[in-house]
PDB file of C-alpha atoms in Angstrom:
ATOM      1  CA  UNK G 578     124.741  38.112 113.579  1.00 79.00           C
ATOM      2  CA  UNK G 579     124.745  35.820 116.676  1.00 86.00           C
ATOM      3  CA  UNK G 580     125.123  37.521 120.013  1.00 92.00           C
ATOM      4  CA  UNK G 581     125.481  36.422 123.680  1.00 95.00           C
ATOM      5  CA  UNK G 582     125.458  38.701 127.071  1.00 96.00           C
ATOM      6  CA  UNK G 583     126.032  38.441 130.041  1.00 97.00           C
ATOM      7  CA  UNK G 584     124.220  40.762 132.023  1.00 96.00           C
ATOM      8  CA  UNK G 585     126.531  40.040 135.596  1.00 96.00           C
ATOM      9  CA  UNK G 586     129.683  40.998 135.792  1.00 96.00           C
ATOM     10  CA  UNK G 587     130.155  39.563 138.972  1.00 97.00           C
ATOM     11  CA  UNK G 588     127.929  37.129 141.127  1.00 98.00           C
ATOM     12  CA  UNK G 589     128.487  36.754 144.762  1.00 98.00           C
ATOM     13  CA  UNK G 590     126.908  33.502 147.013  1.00 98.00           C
ATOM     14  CA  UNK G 591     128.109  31.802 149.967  1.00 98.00           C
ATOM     15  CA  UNK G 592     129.318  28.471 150.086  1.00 98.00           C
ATOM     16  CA  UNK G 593     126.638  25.721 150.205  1.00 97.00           C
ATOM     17  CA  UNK G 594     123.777  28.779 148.743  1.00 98.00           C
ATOM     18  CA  UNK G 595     122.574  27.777 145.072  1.00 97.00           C
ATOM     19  CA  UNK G 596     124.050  29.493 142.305  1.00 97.00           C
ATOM     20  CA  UNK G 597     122.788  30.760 138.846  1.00 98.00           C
ATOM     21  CA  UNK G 598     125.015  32.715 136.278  1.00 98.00           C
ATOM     22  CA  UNK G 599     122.648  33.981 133.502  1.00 98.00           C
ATOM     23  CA  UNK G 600     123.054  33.738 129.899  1.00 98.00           C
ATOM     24  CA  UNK G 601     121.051  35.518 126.778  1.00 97.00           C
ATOM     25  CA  UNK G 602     122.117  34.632 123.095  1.00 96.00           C
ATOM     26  CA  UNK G 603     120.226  35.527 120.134  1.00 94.00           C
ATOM     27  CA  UNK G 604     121.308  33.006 117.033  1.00 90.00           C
ATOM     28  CA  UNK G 605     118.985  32.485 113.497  1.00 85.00           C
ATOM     29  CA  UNK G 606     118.547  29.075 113.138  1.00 84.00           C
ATOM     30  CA  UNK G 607     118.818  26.178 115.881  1.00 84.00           C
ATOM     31  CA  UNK G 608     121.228  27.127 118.692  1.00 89.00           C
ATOM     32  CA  UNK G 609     124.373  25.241 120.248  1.00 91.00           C
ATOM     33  CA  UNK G 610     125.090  26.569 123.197  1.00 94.00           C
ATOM     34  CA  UNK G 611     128.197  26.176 125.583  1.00 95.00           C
ATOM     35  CA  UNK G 612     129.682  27.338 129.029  1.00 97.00           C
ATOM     36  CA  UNK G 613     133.077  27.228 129.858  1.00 96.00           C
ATOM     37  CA  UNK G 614     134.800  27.979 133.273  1.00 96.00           C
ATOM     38  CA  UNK G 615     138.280  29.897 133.188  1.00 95.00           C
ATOM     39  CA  UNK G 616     140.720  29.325 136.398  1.00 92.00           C
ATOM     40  CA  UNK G 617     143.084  31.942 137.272  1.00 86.00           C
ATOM     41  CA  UNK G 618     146.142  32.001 134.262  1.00 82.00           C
ATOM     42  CA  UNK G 619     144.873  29.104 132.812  1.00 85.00           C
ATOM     43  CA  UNK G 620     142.975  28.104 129.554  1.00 87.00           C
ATOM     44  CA  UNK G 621     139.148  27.697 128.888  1.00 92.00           C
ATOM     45  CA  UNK G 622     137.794  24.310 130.125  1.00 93.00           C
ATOM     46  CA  UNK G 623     134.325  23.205 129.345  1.00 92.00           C
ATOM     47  CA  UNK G 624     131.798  22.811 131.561  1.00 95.00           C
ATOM     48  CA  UNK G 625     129.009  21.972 129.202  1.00 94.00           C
ATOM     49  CA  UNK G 626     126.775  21.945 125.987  1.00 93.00           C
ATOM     50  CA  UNK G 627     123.177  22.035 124.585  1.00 93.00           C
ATOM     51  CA  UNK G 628     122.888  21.114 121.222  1.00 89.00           C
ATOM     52  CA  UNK G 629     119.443  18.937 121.407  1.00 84.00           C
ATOM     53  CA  UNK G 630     117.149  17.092 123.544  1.00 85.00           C
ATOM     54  CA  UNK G 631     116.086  17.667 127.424  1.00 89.00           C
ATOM     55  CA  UNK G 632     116.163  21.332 128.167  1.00 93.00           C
ATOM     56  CA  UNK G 633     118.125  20.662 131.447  1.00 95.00           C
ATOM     57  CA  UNK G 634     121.697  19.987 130.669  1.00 95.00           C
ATOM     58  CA  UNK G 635     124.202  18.135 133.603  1.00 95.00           C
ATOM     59  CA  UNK G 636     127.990  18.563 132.813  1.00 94.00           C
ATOM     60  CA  UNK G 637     131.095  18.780 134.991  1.00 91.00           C
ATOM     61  CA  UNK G 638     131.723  19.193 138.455  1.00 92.00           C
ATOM     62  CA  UNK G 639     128.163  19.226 139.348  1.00 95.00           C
ATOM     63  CA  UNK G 640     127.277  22.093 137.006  1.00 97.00           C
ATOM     64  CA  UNK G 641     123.776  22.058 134.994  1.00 97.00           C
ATOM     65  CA  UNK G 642     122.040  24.324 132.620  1.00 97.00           C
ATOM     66  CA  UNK G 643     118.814  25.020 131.687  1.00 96.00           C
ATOM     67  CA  UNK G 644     117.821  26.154 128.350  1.00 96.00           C
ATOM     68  CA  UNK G 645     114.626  28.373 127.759  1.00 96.00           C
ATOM     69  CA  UNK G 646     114.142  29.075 124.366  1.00 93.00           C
ATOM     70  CA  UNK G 647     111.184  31.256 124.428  1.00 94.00           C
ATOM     71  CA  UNK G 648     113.387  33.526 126.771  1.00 95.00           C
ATOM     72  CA  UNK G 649     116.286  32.514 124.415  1.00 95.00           C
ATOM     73  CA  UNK G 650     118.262  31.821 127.496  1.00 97.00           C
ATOM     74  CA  UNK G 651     120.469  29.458 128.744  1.00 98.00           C
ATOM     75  CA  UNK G 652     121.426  29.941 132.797  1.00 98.00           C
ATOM     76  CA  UNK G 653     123.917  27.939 134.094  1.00 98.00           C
ATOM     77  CA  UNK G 654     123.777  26.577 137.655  1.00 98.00           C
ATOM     78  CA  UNK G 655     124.653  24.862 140.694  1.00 98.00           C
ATOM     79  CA  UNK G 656     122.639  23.594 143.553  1.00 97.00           C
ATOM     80  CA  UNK G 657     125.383  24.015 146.162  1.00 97.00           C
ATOM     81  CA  UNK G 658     128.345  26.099 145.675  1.00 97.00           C
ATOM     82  CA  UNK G 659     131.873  25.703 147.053  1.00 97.00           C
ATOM     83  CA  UNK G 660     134.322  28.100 147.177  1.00 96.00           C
ATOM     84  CA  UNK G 661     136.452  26.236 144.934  1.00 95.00           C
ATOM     85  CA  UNK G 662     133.603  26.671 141.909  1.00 96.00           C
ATOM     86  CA  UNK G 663     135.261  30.522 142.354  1.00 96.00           C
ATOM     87  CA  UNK G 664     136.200  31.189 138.997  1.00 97.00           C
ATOM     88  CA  UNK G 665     135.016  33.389 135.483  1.00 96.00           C
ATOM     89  CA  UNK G 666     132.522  31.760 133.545  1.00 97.00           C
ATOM     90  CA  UNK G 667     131.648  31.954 130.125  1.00 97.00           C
ATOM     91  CA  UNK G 668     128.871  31.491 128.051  1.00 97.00           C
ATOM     92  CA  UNK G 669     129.350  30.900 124.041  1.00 95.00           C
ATOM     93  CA  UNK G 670     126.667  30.077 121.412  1.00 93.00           C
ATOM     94  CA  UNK G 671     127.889  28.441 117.578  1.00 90.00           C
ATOM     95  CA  UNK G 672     127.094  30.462 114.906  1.00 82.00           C
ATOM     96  CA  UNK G 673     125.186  29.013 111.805  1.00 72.00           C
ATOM     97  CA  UNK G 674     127.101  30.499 109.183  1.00 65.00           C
ATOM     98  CA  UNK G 675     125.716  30.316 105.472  1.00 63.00           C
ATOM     99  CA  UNK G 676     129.603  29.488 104.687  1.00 63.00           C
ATOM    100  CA  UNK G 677     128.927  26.424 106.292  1.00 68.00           C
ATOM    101  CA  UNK G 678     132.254  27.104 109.122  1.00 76.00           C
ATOM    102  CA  UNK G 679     131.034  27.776 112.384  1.00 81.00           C
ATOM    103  CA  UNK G 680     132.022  29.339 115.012  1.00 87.00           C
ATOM    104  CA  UNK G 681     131.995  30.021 118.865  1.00 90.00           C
ATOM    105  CA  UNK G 682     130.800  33.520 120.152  1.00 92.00           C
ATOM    106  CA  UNK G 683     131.403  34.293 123.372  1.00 94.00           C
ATOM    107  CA  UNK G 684     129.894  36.313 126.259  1.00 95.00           C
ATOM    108  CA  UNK G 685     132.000  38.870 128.438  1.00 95.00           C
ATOM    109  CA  UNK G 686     131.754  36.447 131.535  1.00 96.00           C
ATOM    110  CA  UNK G 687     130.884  36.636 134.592  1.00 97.00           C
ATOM    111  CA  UNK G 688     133.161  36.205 137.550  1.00 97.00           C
ATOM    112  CA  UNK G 689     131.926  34.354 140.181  1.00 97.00           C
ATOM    113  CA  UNK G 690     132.851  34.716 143.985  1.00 97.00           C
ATOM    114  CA  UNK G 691     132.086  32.001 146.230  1.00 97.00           C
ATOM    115  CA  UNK G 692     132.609  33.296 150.299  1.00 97.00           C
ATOM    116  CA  UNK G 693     133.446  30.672 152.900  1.00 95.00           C
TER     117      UNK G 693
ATOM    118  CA  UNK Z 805     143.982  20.703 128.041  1.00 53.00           C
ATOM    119  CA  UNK Z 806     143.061  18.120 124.927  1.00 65.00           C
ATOM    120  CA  UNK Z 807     146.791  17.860 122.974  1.00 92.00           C
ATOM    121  CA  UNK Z 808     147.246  21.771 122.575  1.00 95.00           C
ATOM    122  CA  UNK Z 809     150.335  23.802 122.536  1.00 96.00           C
ATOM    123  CA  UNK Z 810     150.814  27.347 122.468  1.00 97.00           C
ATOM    124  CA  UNK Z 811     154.336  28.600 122.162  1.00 96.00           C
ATOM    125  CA  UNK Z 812     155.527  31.126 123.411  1.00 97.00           C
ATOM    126  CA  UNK Z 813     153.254  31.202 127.354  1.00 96.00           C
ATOM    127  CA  UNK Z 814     155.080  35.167 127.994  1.00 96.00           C
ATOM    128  CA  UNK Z 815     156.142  37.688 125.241  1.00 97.00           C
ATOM    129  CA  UNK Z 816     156.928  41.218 126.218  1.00 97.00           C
ATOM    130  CA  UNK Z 817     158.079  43.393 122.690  1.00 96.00           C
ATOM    131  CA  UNK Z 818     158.515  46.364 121.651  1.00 97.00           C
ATOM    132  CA  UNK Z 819     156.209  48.552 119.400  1.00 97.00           C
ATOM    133  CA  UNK Z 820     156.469  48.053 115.523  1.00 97.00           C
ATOM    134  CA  UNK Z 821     158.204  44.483 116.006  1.00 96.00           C
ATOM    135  CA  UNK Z 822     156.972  41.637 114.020  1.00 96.00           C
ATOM    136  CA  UNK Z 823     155.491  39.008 116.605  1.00 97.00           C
ATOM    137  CA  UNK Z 824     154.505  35.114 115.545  1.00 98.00           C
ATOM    138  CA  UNK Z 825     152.888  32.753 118.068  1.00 98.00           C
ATOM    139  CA  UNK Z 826     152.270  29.384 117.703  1.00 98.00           C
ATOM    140  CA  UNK Z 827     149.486  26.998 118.103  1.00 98.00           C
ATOM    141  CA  UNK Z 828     150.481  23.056 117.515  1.00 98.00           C
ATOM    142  CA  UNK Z 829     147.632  20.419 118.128  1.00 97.00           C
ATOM    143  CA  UNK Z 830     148.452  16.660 118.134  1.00 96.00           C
ATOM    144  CA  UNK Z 831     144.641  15.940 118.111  1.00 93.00           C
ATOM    145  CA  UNK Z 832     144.493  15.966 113.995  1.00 92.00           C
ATOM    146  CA  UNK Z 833     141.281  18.035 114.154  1.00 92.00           C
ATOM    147  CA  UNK Z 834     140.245  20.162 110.960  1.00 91.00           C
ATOM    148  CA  UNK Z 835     139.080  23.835 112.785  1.00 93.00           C
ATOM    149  CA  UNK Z 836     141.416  25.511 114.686  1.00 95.00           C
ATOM    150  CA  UNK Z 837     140.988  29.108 115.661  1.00 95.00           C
ATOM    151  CA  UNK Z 838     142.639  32.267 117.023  1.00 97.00           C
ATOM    152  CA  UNK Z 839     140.794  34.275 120.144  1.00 97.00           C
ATOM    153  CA  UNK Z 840     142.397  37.908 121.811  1.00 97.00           C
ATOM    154  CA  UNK Z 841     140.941  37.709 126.016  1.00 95.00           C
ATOM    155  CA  UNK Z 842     140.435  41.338 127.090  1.00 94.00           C
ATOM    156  CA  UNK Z 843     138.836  42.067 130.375  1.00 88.00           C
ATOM    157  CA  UNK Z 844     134.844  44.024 129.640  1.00 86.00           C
ATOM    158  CA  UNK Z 845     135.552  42.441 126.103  1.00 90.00           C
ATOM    159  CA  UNK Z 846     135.226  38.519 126.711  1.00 91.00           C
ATOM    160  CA  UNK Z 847     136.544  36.252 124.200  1.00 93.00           C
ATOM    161  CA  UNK Z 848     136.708  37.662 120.762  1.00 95.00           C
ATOM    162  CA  UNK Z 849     137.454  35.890 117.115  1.00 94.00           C
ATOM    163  CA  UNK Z 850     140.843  37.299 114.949  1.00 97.00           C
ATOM    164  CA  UNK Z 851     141.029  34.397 112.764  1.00 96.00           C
ATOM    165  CA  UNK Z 852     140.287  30.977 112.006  1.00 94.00           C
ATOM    166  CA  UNK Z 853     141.364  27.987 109.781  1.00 94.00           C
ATOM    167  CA  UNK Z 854     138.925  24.962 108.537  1.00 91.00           C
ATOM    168  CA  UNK Z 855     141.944  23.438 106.740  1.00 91.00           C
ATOM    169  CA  UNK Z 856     145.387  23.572 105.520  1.00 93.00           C
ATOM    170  CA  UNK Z 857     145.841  26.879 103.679  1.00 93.00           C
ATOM    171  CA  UNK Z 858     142.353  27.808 104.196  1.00 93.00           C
ATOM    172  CA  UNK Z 859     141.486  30.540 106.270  1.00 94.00           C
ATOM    173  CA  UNK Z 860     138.893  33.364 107.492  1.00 93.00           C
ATOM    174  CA  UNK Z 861     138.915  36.855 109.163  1.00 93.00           C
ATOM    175  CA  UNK Z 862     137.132  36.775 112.558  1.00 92.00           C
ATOM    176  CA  UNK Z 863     135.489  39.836 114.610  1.00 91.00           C
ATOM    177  CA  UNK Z 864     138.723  41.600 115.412  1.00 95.00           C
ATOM    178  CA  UNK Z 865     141.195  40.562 112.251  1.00 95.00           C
ATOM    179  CA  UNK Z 866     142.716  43.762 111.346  1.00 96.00           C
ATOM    180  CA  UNK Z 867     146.740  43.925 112.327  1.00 96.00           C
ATOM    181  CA  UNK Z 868     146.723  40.238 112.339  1.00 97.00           C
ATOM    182  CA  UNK Z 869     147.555  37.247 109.713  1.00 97.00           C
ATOM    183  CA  UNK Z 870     147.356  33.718 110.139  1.00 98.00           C
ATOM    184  CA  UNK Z 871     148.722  30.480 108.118  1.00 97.00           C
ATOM    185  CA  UNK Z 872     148.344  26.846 108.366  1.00 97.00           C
ATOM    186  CA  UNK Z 873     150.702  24.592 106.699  1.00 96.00           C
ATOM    187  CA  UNK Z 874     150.303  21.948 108.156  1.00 96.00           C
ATOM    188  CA  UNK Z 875     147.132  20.451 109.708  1.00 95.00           C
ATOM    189  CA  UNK Z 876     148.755  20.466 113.346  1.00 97.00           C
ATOM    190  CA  UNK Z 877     149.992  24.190 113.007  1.00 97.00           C
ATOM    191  CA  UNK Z 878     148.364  27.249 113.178  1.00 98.00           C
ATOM    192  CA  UNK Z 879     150.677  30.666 113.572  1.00 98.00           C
ATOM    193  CA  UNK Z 880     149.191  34.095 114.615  1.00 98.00           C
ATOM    194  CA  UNK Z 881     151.585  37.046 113.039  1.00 98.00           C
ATOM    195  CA  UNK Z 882     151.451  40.710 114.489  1.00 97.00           C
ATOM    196  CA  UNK Z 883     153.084  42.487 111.360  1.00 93.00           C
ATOM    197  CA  UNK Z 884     153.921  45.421 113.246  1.00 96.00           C
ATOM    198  CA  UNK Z 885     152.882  45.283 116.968  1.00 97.00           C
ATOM    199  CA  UNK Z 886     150.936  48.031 118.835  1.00 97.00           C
ATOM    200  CA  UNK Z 887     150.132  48.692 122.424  1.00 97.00           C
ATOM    201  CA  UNK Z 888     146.259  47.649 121.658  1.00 96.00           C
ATOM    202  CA  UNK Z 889     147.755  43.812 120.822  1.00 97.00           C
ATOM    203  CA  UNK Z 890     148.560  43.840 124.719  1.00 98.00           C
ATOM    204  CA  UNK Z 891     146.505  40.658 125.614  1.00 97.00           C
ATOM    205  CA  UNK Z 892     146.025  37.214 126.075  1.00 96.00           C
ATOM    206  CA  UNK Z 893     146.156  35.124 122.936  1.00 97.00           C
ATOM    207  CA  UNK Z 894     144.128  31.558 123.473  1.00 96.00           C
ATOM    208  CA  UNK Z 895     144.059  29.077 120.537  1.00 96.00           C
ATOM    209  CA  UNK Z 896     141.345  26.185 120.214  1.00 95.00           C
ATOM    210  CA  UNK Z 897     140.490  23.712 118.028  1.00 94.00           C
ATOM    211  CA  UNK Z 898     136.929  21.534 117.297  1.00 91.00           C
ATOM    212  CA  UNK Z 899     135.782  18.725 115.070  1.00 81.00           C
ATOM    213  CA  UNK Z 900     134.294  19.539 111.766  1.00 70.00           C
ATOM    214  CA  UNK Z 901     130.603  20.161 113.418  1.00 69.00           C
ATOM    215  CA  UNK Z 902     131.879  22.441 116.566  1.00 71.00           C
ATOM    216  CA  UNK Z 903     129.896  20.426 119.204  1.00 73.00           C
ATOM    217  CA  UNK Z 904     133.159  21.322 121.542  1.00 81.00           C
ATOM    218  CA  UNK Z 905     135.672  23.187 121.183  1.00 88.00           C
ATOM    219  CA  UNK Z 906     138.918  22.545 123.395  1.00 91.00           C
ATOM    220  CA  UNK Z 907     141.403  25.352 123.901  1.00 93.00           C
ATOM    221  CA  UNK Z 908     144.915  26.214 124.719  1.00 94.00           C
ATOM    222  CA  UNK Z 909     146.604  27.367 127.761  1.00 93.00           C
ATOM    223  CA  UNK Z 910     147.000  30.959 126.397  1.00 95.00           C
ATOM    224  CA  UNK Z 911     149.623  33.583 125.509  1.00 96.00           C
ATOM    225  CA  UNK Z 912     150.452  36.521 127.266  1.00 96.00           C
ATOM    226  CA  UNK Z 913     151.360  38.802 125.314  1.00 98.00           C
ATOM    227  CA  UNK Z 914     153.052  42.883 126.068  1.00 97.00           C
ATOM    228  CA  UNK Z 915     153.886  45.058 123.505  1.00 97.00           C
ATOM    229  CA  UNK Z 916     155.418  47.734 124.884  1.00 96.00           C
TER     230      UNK Z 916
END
């Protein structure tokens, strides 16, 4: 069965510091992978994906991820962080079910605290 | 937050009640699915639908039923609530390959 943790609960950086929120999945087959940012009381939105191509993934709001798959990782980061990136972040990988009806699976998150 | 509806946003009810919430999509896509948001627990699968009238059990399906009549529909049933249901209820929906998946604004929900 597919799996992702997150081994932070919380990460703490100061605005304008680079950022990294880490990410371990363990998937048979070739993984999708996805990270999605949740605001306070409102829904998931997506940051970004990896289903293919350049390991290094750019998505929104300045976000990137890199994906490792010998370490079967996928950290998400930010060269610069503002206190408005304060928020909890998940991670999610797609499962390749034999059914042929995927799924997302998601980590636990990680909140992220951003200090003026 | 990509043509999804949740209804209702705040439920408080009492123990042993029959609860339905409601996910409506106007973006016609086939999967739609049924997450419970715990805090230490993440994000974790009840049930999900890859058509009208078909449906599967996720991680956490027992106490829970689902039905989709229609391809914009997709209701969540407590038969008999209990205080573990206390939680936020988030519905999403993805294309037929799940390359993104878009999600509601959620459902607070307090059984009491």
């Amino acid at each position: 069965a597919q799996s992702v943790a997150q081994p932070e609960d919380q990460v703490n950086v100061a605005e304008g510091n680079p950022l990294t929120v880490k990410c371990t999945y363990s998937v048979s087959g070739n993984p999708y992978l996805f990270w999605y940012v949740q605001y306070p009381n409102r829904g998931l939105q997506f940051l970004l994906k990896y289903i293919t191509g350049d390991n290094l993934v750019k998505g929104s709001y300045g976000f990137e991820a890199e994906f490792n798959k010998s370490q079967t990782s996928f950290h998400l980061k930010k060269p610069s962080a503002l206190v408005s990136d304060s928020a909890l972040y998940f991670c999610a990988v797609r499962d390749n079910a034999d059914s042929g009806y995927s799924t997302l699976t998601f980590g636990k998150g990680t909140m992220l605290l951003v200090s003026p | 937050d990509a043509g999804i509806t949740q209804s209702p946003r705040h439920k408080v009810t009492e123990t042993g009640t029959p609860v339905t919430l409601r996910c409506h999509q106007t973006e016609n896509h086939r999967y739609m699915y049924w997450y419970r948001q715990d805090p230490g627990h993440g994000l974790r699968l009840i049930h999900y639908s890859y058509g009208v009238k078909d449906t599967d059990k996720g991680e956490v399906s027992d106490g829970y039923s689902v039905s989709r009549s229609k391809t914009e529909d997709f209701l969540l049933t407590l038969e008999s609530a209990t205080s573990s249901q206390t939680s936020v209820y988030f519905c999403a929906i993805s294309d037929k390959d799940l390359t993104e998946a878009f999600f509601g604004q959620g459902t607070r929900l307090t059984v009491v």
